[in-house]
Every structure is written in structure tokens, then in C-alpha cells.
Short mmCIF file of C-alpha atoms and ligand atoms in Angstrom, two decimals:
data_model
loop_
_atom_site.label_atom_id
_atom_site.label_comp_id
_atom_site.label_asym_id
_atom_site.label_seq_id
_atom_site.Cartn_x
_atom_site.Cartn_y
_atom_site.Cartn_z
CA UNK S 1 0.00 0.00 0.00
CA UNK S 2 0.73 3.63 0.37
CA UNK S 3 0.49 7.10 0.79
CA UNK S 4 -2.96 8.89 1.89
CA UNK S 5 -5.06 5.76 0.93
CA UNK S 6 -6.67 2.55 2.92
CA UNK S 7 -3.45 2.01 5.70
CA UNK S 8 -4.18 5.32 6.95
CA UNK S 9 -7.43 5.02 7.12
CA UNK S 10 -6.86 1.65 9.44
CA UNK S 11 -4.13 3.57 11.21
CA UNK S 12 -6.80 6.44 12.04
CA UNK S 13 -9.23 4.06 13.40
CA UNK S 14 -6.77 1.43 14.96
CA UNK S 15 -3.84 3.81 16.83
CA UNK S 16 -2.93 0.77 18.61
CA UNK S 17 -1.47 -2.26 18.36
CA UNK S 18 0.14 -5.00 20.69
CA UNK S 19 3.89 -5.93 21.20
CA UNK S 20 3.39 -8.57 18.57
CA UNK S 21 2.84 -5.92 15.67
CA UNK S 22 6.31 -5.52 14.73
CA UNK S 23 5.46 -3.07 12.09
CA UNK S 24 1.94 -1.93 11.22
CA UNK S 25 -0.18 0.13 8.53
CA UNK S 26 1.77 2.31 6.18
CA UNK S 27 4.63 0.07 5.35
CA UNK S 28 5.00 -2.19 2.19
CA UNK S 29 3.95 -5.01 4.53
CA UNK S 30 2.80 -5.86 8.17
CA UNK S 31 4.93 -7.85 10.47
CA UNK S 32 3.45 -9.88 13.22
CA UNK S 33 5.37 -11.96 15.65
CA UNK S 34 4.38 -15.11 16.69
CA UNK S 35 7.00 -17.47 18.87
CA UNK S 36 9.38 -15.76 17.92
CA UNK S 37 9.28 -15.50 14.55
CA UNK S 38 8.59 -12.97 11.93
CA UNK S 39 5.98 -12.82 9.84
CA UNK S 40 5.28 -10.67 7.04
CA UNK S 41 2.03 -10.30 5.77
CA UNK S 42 0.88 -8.33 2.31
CA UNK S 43 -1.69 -8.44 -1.16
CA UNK S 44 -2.07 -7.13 -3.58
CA UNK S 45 -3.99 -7.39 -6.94
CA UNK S 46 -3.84 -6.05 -10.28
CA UNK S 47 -5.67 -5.94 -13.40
CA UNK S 48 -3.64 -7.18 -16.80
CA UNK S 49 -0.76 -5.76 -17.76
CA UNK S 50 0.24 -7.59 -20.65
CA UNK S 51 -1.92 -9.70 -23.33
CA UNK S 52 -0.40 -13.70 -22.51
CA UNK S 53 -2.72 -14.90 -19.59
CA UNK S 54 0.57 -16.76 -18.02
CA UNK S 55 3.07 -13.69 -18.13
CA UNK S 56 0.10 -11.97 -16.63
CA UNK S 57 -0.16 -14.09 -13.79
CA UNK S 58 3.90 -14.42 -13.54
CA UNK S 59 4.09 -10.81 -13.28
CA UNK S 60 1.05 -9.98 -10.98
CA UNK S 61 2.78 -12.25 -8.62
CA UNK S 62 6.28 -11.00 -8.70
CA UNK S 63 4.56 -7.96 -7.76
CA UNK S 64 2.54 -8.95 -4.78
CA UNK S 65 5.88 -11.00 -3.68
CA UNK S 66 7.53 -8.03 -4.07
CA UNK S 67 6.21 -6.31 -0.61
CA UNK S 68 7.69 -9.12 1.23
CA UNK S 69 11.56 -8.35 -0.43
CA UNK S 70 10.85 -4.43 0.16
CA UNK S 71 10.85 -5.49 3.77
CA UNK S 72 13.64 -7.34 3.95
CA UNK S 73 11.60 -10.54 3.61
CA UNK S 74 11.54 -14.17 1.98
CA UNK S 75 8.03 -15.06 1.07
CA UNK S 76 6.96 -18.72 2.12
CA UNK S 77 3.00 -19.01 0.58
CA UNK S 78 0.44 -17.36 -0.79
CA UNK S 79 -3.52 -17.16 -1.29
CA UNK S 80 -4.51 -16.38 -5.15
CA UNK S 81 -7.32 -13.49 -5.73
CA UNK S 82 -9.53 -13.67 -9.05
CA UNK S 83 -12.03 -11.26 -9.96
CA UNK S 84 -13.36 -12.15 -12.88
CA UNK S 85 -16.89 -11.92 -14.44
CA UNK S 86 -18.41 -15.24 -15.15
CA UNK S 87 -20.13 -14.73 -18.32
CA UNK S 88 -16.67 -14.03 -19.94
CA UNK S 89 -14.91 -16.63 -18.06
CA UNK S 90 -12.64 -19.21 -19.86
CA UNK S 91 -11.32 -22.08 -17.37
CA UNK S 92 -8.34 -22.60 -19.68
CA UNK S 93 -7.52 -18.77 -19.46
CA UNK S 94 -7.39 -18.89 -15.46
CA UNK S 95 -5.78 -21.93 -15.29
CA UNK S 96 -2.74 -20.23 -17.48
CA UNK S 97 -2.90 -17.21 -14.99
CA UNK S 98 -2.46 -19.43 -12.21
CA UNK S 99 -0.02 -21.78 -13.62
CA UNK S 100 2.26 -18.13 -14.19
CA UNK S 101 1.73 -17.39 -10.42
CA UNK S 102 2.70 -20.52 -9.44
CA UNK S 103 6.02 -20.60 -12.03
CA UNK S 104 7.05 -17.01 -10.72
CA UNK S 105 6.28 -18.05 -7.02
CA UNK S 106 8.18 -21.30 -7.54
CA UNK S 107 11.22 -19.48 -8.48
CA UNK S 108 11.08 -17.25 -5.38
CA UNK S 109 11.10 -20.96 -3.14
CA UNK S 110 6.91 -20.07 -2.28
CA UNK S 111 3.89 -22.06 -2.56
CA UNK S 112 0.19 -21.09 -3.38
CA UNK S 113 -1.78 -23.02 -1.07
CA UNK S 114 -4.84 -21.76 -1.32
CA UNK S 115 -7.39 -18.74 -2.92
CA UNK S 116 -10.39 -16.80 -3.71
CA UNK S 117 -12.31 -15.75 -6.32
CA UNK S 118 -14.85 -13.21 -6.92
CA UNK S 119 -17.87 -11.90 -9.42
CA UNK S 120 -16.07 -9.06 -11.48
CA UNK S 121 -17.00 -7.09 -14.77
CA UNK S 122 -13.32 -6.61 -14.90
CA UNK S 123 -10.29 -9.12 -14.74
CA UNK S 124 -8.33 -8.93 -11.52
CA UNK S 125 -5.26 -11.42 -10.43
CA UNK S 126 -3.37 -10.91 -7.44
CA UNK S 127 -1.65 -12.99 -3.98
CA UNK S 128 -1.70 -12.49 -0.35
CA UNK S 129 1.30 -13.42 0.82
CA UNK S 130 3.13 -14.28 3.49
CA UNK S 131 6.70 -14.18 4.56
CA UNK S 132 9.56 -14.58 6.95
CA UNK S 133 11.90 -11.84 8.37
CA UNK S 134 14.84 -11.91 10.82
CA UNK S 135 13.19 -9.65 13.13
CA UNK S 136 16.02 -7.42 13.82
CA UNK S 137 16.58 -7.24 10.25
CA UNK S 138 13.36 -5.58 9.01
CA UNK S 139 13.70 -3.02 6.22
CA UNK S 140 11.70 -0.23 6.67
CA UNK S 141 9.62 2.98 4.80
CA UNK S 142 11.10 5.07 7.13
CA UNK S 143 14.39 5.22 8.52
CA UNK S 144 16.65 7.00 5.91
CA UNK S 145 19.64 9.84 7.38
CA UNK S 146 21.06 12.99 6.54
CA UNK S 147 23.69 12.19 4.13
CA UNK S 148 22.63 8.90 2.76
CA UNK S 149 22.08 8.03 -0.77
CA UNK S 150 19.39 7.00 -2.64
CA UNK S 151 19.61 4.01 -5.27
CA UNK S 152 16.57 2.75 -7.31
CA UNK S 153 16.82 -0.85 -8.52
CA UNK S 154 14.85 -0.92 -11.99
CA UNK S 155 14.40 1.86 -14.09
CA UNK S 156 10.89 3.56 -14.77
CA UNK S 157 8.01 4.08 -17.58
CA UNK S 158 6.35 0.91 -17.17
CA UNK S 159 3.10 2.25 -16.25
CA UNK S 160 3.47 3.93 -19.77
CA UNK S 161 4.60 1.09 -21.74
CA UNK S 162 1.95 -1.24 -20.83
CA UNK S 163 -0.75 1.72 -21.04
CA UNK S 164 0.86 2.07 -24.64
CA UNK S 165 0.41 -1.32 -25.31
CA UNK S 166 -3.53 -1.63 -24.47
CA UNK S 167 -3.89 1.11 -26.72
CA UNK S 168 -2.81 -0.58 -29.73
CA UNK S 169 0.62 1.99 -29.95
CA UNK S 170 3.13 -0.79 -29.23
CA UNK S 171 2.44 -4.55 -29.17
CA UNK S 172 4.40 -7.14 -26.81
CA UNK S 173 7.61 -7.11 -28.76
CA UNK S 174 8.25 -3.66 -28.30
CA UNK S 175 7.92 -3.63 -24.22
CA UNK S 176 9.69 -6.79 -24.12
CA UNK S 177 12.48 -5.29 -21.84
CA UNK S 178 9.79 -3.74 -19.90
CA UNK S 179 7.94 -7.26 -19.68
CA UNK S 180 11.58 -8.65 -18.68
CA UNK S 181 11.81 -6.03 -15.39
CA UNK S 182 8.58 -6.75 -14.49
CA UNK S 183 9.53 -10.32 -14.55
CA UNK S 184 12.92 -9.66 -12.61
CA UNK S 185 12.21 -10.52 -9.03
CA UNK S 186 13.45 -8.24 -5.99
CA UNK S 187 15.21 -11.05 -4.20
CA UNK S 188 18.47 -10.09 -5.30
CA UNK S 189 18.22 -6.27 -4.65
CA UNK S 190 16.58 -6.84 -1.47
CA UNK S 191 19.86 -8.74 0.15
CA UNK S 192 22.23 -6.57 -1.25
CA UNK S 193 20.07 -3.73 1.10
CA UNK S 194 20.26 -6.21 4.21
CA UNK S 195 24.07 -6.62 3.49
CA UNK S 196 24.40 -2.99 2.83
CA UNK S 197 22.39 -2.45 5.87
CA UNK S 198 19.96 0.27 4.08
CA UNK S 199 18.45 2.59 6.47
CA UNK S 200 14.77 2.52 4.80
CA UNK S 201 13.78 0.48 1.70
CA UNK S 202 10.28 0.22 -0.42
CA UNK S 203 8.93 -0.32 -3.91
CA UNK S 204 8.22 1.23 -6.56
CA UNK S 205 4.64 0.66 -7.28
CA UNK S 206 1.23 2.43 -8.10
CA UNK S 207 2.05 5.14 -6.56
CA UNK S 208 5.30 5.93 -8.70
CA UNK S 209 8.74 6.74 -7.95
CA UNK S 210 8.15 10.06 -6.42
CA UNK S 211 5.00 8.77 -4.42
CA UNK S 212 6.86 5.93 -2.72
CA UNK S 213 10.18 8.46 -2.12
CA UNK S 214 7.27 10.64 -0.33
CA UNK S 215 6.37 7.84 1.62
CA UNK S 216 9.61 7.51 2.60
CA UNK S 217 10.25 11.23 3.92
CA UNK S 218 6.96 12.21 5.48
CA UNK S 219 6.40 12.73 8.82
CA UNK S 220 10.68 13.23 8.72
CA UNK S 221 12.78 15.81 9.35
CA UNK S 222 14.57 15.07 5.81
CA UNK S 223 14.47 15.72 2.50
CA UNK S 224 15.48 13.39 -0.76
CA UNK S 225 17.45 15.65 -3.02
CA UNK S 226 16.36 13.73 -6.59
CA UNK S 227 18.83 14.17 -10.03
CA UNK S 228 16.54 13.70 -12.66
CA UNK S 229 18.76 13.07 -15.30
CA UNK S 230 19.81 9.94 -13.28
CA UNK S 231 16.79 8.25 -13.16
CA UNK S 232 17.15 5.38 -15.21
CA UNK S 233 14.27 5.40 -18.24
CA UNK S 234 12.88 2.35 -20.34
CA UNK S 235 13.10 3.01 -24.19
CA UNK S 236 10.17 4.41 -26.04
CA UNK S 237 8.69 5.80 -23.31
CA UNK S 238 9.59 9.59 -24.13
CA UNK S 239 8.40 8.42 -27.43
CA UNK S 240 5.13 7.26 -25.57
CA UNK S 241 4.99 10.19 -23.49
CA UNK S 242 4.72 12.68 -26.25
CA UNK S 243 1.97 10.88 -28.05
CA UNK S 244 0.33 11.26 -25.11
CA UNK S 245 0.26 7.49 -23.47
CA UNK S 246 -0.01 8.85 -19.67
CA UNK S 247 -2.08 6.78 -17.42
CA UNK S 248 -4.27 8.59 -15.78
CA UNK S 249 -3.22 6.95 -12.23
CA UNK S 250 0.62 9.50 -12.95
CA UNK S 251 -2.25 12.48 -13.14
CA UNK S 252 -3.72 11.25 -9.86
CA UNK S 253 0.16 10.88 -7.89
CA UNK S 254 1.17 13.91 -9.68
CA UNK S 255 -2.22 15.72 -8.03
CA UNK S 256 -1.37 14.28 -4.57
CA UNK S 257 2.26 15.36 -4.93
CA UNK S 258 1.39 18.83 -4.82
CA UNK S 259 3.04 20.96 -2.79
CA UNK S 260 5.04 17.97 -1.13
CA UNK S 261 7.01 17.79 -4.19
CA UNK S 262 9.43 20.80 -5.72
CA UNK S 263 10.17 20.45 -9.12
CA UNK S 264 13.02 22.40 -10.54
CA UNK S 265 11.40 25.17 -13.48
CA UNK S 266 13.02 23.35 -16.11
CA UNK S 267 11.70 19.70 -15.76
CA UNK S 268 8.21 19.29 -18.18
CA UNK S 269 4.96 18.18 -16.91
CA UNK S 270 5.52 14.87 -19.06
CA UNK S 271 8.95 14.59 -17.16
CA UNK S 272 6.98 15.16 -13.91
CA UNK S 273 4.47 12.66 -14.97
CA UNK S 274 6.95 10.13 -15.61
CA UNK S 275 8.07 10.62 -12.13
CA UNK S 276 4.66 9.80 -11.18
CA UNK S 277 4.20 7.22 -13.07
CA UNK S 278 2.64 3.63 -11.83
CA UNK S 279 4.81 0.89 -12.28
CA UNK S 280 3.85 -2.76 -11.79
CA UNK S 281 6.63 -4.68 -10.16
CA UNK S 282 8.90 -1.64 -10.13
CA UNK S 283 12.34 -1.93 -8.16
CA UNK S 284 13.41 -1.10 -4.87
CA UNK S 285 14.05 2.19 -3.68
CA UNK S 286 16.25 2.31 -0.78
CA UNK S 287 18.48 4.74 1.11
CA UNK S 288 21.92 3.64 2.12
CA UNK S 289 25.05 4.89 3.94
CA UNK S 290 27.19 6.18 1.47
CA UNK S 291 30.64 3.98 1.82
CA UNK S 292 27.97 0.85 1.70
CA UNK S 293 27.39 1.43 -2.14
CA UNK S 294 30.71 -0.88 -2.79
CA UNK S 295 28.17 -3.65 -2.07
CA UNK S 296 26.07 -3.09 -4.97
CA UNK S 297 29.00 -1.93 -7.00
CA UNK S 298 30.73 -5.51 -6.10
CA UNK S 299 27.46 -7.24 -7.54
CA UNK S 300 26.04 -7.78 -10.74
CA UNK S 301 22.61 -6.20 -9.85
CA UNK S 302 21.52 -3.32 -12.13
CA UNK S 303 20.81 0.01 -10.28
CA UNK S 304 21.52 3.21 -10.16
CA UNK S 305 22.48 6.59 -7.52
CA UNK S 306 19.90 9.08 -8.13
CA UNK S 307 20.23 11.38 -5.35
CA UNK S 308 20.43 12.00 -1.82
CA UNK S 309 19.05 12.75 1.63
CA UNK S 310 19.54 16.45 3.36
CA UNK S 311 17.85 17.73 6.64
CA UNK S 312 14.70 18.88 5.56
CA UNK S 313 10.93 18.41 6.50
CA UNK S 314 9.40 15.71 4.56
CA UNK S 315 9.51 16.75 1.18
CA UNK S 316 11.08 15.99 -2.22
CA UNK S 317 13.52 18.09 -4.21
CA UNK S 318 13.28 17.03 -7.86
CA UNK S 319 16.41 18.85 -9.99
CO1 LIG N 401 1.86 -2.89 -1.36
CO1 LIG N 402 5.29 -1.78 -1.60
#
């Protein structure tokens, strides 16, 4: 989840919780503890992203795995959710969805065990997971420091590319690298920010890349200090951008950004809206102490330094 939406809600009408809450509403995940162990608890559903029924269901549950990783996390099992509306419904279809759930969760060592489906004019696929954490090892939304850097973990436009391709402007080939990252899961990038011992972590999801770095700042007495021009960009979407393939969910985070966000006078609104833009199974944005970069330098992980954190009070810089 994040920002302004269903967790604070919950928070509002639930200010407290027991010792066993190890982290509550407004992270990527909960964590409850029970004997002693850690366990992290998230869902998350989507509607399709791509055209193939099994990529569909391979990404949509990279994505809700993804939560778990942003913590710091190794998810265990998960519970399938299916909206779906039963006049259109195709068993073979769902079973493809499913099977591409299973694959992706197979490769992250997790099991579906069990799910639930629901009447739906539109098609919906998602997981609730659930995970295991070292307990003093959590990865948090909040946490980063005055002099730390930032890193992102995937680069950004995916919410454009796959708007572009339900509009007929590109077709599957064309995202295929975008279809790839979606596909990449956060495993990797999530222990290289336990080893690195990042000081907050999250991803980047519906609420874009400048509505999770909020998340990460508010309520702080820090700023992030964002380079543009190092933010790592898919190809085609400028391309995308100028013909106008914005989804309307970057207009909606670029409205709630307002006034938390300063943009330098030079950046367009398309550059702001790619900023804002949703991405499905984005990449992890994390903040880290500066002489820990070496670890991700030392890897073979893609990423990339795209700014940094100054005193402040809980806003973005965007230059
Ligand atoms: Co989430
Ligand atoms: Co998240």
C-alpha cells in the first residue's frame, strides 16, 4: 500500500497495536510476531498488464511477492485473488494465470496453497502473501539519514509502456524489456540492502517513484534531493509520453504530490508525470550509507544513484 489511501485510514481508526505488531499500517507489509518468529504479511492485486494470460499471472505475482523483499523478507506461501466476471470466463484462461503465479512463485522458493475468487466485470489477479523476516533485520519505509544516498533498482516508464500497449501503440515485442523487469524478481536487490544495511527500503509501485520516495520522507525531518537526469528510463517511453500514453493513475500521484514535491522550473509536466508514473513490479528504492554502495557496486545487480538525503521536512527536491 501507500500514501494517503486505505493504511491510513486503518491507522486512524486502529492507533494501537500490541507488542506482537512488529510493524503496522503504512509500510510495504505488516509484520506480526508469533514465537518468535517474523511474519510478514501483504496483497495485492492487479488488473492485466500484458496480453499472454501466463506472463500476466507471472508478473502480478512477482509484484505482490515483491512487498515481502521491500521489507527485507523471503516469502513462504500465498492465497490467489480472481475477480473475474463469469459470463466471460474461460477455465483454460485462469488456469494459465495461475499456472504463471505458481512458475514465478516457484522461483522465489513459495507455494500457493490456497485462494479466492470473486464476481467481477473486470479481470483482476493478485496474492496475499506471506513471509519470513529476521526480526532485527526488518527493512523499513522510514528510517533514511542525513547524508545517505538513494539508489533505485529498476528503471521507470512501465506504467506507460503497458498503457501504450492496451492502446494498440506498441504490441508485446516492443515492451519486451519492460515485460523482462517486471519479470525480474526483488530477491536479489533486497539482500544486497540487508548486506548494505539500508536505512529505509520500499517499492516502486502504483504510486510511482516520487509517491513511494514521499512515503519515505513524510512525517521526517529530511528531505530526498532527486537528479533527474539519473533516473534510469525504459526506451520508447519519451516516445510514448509525447503521443500522449499517460495513465491517468501518474495524473492522480502527480495531483497528490502537490506541494510535497518541488520540481526544478526546467523539468516538463511529461517529465513530472513520468516521475509519477505507476509501475507494476517496479524496483526497490532504498536509502543507504554512502561507503555501503561498494556492495552493490561488487554485484552484478543493475541500479543506479539518483540522489540524496539532506535535513529537511518531509519533502522531495526534484532537480
Ligand atoms: Co503494497
Ligand atoms: Co510496496
Amino acid at each position: 500500500m501507500g500514501p494517503a489511501d486505505l493504511e491510513d485510514i486503518i491507522s486512524s481508526i486502529q492507533p494501537r497495536y500490541g507488542n506482537s505488531v512488529l510493524v503496522g499500517p503504512g509500510d510495504d507489509a505488516g509484520v506480526y510476531l508469533i514465537n518468535g518468529i517474523a511474519i510478514v504479511e501483504t496483497v495485492d492485486v492487479i488488473t492485466p498488464v500484458v496480453n499472454d494470460p501466463f506472463t500476466f499471472g507471472a508478473i502480478s505475482a512477482i509484484n505482490s511477492i515483491s512487498d515481502v523483499y521491500a521489507m527485507g523478507g523471503k516469502p513462504v506461501s500465498a492465497l490467489a485473488i480472481a475477480g473475474f466476471s463469469s459470463c466471460d470466463y474461460d477455465v483454460d484462461v485462469f488456469k494459465e494465470i495461475l499456472r504463471g503465479a505458481i512458475h514465478s512463485l516457484r522461483r522465489a522458493g513459495a507455494f500457493l496453497i490456497g485462494g479466492h475468487s470473486f464476481e467481477d466485470p473486470e479481470l483482476k489477479f493478485g496474492l496475499s502473501v506471506t513471509g519470513v523476516v529476521d526480526k532485527n533485520k526488518i527493512l523499513k519505509v522510514s528510517g533514511a539519514t542525513e547524508g545517505d544516498i538513494i539508489i533505485i533498482t529498476k528503471p521507470v516508464g512501465i506504467g506507460i509502456l503497458t498503457t501504450s500497449l492496451k492502446a494498440g501503440k506498441l504490441n508485446e515485442d516492443d515492451i519486451k524489456t519492460a515485460i523482462d523487469w517486471m519479470l525480474t524478481i526483488n530477491d536479489k536487490a533486497s539482500a544486497l540492502a540487508l548486506a548494505a544495511e539500508a536505512t529505509s527500503c520500499t517499492d516502486i509501485t502504483g504510486f510511482g517513484l516520487l509517491g513511494h520516495a514521499y512515503n519515505m520522507v513524510r512525517n521526517s525531518d529530511i528531505d530526498f534531493v532527486i537528479k533527474y537526469d539519473s533516473i534510469p528510463v525504459l526506451e520508447h517511453v519519451d516516445k510514448m509520453i509525447s503521443s500522449g500514453m499517460i495513465p491517468e493513475g501518474a495524473y492522480n500521484n502527480l495531483k497528490f504530490l502537490n506541494g510535497k514535491v518541488e520540481f526544478s522550473d526546467r523539468l516538463t509536466e511529461d517529465e513530472r508525470l513520468l516521475l509519477s508514473d505507476p509501475q507494476t513490479s517496479g524496483g526497490l528504492l532504498l536509502t543507504l550509507k554512502q561507503e555501503k554502495i561498494k556492495i552493490f557496486q561488487d554485484s552484478d545487480i543493475f541500479f543506479s544513484i539518483i540522489g540524496s538525503v539532506v535535513k529537511g521536512s518531509g519533502k522531495i527536491i526534484v532537480q
